[in-house]
Coordinates of C-alpha atoms in Angstrom, one line a residue:
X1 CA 36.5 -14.4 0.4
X2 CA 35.2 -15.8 -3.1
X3 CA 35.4 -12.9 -6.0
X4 CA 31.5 -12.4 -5.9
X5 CA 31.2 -12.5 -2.2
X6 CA 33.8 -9.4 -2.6
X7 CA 32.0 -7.9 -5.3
X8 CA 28.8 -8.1 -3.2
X9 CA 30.4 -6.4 0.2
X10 CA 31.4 -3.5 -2.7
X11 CA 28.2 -3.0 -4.5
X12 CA 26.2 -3.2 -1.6
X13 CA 29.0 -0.4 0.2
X14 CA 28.3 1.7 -2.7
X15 CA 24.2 0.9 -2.6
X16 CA 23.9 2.3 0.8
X17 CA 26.1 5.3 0.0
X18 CA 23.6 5.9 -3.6
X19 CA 21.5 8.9 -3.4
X20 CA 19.0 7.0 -5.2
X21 CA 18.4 4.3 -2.1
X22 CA 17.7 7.4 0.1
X23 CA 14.9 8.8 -2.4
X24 CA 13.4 5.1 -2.7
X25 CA 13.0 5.1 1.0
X26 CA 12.0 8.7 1.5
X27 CA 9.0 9.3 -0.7
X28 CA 7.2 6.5 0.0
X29 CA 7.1 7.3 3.9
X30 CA 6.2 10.5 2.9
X31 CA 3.5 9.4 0.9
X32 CA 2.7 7.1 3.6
X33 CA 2.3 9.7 6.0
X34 CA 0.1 11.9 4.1
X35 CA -2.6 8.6 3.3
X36 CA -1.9 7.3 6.4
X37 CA -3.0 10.3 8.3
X38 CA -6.6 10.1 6.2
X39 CA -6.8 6.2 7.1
X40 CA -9.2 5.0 10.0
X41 CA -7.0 2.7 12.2
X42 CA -7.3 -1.1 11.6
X43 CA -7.3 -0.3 8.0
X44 CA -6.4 -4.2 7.1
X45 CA -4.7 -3.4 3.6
X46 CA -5.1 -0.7 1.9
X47 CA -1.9 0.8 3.5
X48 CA 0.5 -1.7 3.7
X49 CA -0.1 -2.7 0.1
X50 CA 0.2 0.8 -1.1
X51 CA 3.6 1.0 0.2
X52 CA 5.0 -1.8 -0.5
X53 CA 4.0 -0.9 -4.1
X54 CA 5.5 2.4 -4.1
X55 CA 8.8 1.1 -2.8
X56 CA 9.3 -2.1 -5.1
X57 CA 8.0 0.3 -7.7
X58 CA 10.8 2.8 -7.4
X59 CA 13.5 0.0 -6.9
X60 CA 12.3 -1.6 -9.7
X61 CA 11.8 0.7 -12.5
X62 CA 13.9 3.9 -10.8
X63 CA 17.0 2.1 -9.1
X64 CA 17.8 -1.3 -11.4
X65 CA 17.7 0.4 -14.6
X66 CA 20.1 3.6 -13.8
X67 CA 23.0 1.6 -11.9
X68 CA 23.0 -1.0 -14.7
X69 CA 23.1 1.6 -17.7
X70 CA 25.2 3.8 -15.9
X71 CA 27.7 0.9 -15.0
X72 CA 27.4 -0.1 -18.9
X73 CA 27.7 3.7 -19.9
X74 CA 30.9 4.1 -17.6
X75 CA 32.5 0.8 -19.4
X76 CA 32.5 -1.5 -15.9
X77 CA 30.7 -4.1 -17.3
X78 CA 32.8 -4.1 -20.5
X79 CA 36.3 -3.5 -18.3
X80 CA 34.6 -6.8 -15.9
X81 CA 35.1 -8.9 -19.5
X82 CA 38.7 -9.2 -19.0
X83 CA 38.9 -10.0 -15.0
X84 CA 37.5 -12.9 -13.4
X85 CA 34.7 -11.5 -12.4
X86 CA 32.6 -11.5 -15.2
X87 CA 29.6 -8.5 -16.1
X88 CA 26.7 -11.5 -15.4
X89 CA 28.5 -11.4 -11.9
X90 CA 28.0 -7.9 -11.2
X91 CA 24.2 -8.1 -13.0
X92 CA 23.7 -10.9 -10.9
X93 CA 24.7 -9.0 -7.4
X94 CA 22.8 -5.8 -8.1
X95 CA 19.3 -7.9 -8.4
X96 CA 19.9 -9.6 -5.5
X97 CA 21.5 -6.7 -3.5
X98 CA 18.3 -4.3 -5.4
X99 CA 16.0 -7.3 -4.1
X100 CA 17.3 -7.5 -0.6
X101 CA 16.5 -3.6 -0.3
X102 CA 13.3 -3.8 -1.9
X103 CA 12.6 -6.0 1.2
X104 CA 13.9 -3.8 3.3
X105 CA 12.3 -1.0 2.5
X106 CA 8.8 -2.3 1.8
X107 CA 9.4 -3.9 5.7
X108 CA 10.1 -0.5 7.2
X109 CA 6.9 0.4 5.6
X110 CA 4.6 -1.8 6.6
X111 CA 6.1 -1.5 10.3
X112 CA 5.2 1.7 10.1
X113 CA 1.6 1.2 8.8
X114 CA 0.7 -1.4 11.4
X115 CA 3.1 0.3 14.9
X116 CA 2.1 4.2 13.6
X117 CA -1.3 4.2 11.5
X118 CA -2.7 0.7 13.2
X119 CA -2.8 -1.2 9.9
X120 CA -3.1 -5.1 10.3
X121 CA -0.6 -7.6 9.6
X122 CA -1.3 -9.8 7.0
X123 CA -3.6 -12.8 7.1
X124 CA -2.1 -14.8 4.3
X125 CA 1.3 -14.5 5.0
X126 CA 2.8 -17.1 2.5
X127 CA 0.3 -16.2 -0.4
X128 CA 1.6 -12.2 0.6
X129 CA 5.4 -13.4 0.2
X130 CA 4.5 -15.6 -3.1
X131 CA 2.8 -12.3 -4.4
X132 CA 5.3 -9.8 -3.5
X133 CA 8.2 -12.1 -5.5
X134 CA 5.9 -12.8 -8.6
X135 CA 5.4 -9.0 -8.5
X136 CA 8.7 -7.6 -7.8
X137 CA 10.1 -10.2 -10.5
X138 CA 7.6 -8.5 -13.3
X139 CA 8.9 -5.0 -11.9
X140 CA 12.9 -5.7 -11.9
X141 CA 11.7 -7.4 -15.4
X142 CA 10.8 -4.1 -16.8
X143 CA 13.4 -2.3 -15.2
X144 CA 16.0 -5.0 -16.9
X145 CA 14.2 -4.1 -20.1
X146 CA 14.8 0.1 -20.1
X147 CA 18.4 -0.9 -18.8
X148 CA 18.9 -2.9 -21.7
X149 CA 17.3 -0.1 -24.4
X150 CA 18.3 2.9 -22.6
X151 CA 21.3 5.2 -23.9
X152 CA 22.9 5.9 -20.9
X153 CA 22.3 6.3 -16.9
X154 CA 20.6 9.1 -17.6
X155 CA 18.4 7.9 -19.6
X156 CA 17.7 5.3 -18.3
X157 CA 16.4 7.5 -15.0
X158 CA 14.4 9.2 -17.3
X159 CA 12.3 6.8 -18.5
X160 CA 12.2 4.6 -15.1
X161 CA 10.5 7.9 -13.7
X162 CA 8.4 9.0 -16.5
X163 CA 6.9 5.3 -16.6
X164 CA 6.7 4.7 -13.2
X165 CA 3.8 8.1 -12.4
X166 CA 1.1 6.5 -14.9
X167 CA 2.0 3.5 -14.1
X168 CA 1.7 4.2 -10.5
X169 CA -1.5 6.1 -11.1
X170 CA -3.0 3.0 -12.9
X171 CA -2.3 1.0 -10.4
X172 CA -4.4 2.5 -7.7
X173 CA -1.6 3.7 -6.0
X174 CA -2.2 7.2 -6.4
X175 CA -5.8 6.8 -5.6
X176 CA -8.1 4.2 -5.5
X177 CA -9.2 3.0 -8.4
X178 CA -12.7 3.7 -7.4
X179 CA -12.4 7.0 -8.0
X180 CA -11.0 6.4 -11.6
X181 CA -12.9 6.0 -14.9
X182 CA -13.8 2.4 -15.8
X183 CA -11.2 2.2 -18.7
X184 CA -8.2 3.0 -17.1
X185 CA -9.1 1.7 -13.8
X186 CA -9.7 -1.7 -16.1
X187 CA -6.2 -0.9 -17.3
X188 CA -4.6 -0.4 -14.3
X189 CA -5.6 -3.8 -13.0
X190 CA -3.2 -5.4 -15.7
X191 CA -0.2 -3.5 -15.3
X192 CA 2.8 -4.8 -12.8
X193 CA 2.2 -2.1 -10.4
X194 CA -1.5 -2.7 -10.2
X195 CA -1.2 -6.7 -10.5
X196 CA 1.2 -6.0 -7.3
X197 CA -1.0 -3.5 -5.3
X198 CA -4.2 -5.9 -5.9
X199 CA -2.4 -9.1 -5.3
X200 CA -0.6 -8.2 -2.1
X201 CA -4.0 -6.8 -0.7
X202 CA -5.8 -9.5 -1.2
X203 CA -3.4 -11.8 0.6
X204 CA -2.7 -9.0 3.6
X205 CA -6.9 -8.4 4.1
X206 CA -7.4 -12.5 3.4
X207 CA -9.3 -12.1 0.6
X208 CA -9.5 -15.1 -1.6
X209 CA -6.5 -15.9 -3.9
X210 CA -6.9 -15.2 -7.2
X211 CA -4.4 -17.5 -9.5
X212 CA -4.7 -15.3 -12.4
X213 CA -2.9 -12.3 -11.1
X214 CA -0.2 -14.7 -9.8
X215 CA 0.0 -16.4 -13.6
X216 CA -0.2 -12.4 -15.3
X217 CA 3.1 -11.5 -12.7
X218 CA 4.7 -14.8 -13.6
X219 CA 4.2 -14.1 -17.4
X220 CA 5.3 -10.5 -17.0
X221 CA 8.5 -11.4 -15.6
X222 CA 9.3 -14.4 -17.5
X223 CA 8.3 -12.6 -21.2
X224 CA 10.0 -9.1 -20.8
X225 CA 12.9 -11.2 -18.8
X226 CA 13.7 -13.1 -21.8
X227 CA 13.2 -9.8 -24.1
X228 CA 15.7 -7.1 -22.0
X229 CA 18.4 -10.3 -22.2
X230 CA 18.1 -10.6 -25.8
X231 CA 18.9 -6.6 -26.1
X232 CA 20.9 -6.0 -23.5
X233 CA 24.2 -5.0 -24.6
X234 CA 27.4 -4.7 -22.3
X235 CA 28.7 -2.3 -23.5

């Protein structure tokens, strides 16, 4: 077994066992639960893109950025320098094992929305997948960015909660924008979470593509991307 193929079976071992995985899963079947019990059945979208925006939400700005500054804060990444392993290794494991579960998860939702609440499964599956990558990539992208800026684990919780509620509440997540004023439901429209929510319900409820929130997600991800690796310190 390779050195990252070890380092993977570790990370993910310690992944499963992170209080933080079992919070990311929790809330958003709770919260699915309580809209999902107010939902007529057949509802096409509206569900199933609500949850899998909660759950890349939380992975994203709640889970990537407090391993990584906590790992950095503890001096793993900086002890990783002098073994073959190197810290991109490791940074290069969590996404993918932090991707993998954001998969996961939104998949356990949205079997629940369409086997419990009656939900319908989506009718553009390839344009769903190509929106729920551009989107979780802009997500991870600001969760790389408080990782790279953020003090310490802790800190780094902090904020990835603290930004996530408005950002969550912009996006129509918390309610529909409908029933938000005009500004900030304008707003919400171009922030990751709401780019996410609107792009994967369009594609589950067959709605017509629309490029520009596919180009916005890609430019999210790409910019901050390039900005949290040139800050992001390892140690």
């Amino acid at each position: 077994m390779t050195g990252f193929a070890k380092l993977a079976k570790v990370e993910s071992k310690l992944l499963l066992r992170d209080p933080g995985a079992i919070f990311s899963m929790a809330v958003p079947l709770f919260i699915l639960g309580i809209f999902g019990s107010g939902t007529s059945p057949g509802d096409t979208a509206a569900l199933p893109s609500m949850s899998m925006t909660i759950a890349v939400g939380l992975v994203g700005l709640y889970m990537v950025p407090t391993t990584l500054a906590t790992y950095r804060e503890r001096g793993i990444l900086r002890r990783l320098s002098t073994t073959p392993v190197s810290p991109g290794a490791l940074l290069s494991v969590q996404l993918i094992l932090q991707l993998v579960f954001a998969v996961l998860a939104s998949a356990v939702l949205v079997a629940v929305s369409v086997a419990v609440f009656q939900a319908a499964v989506p009718a553009r599956v390839m344009t769903m997948v190509t929106a729920f990558l551009l989107g979780t990539s802009a997500i991870f992208a600001v969760g790389l960015l408080i990782a790279a800026t953020a003090a310490s684990g802790r800190a780094a919780n902090g904020v990835g909660v603290l930004l996530y509620f408005p950002l969550a509440y912009l996006g129509g997540v918390m309610q529909p924008k409908e029933a938000m004023p005009e500004l900030l439901a304008t707003i919400g429209e171009f922030t990751p979470l709401g780019l996410f929510r609107q792009a994967v319900h369009n594609a589950w409820s067959g709605a017509a593509t629309q490029p520009l929130l596919l180009a916005i997600m890609a430019v999210y991800a790409l910019v901050i991307g390039l900005v949290a690796a040139r800050f992001f310190r390892w140690e």
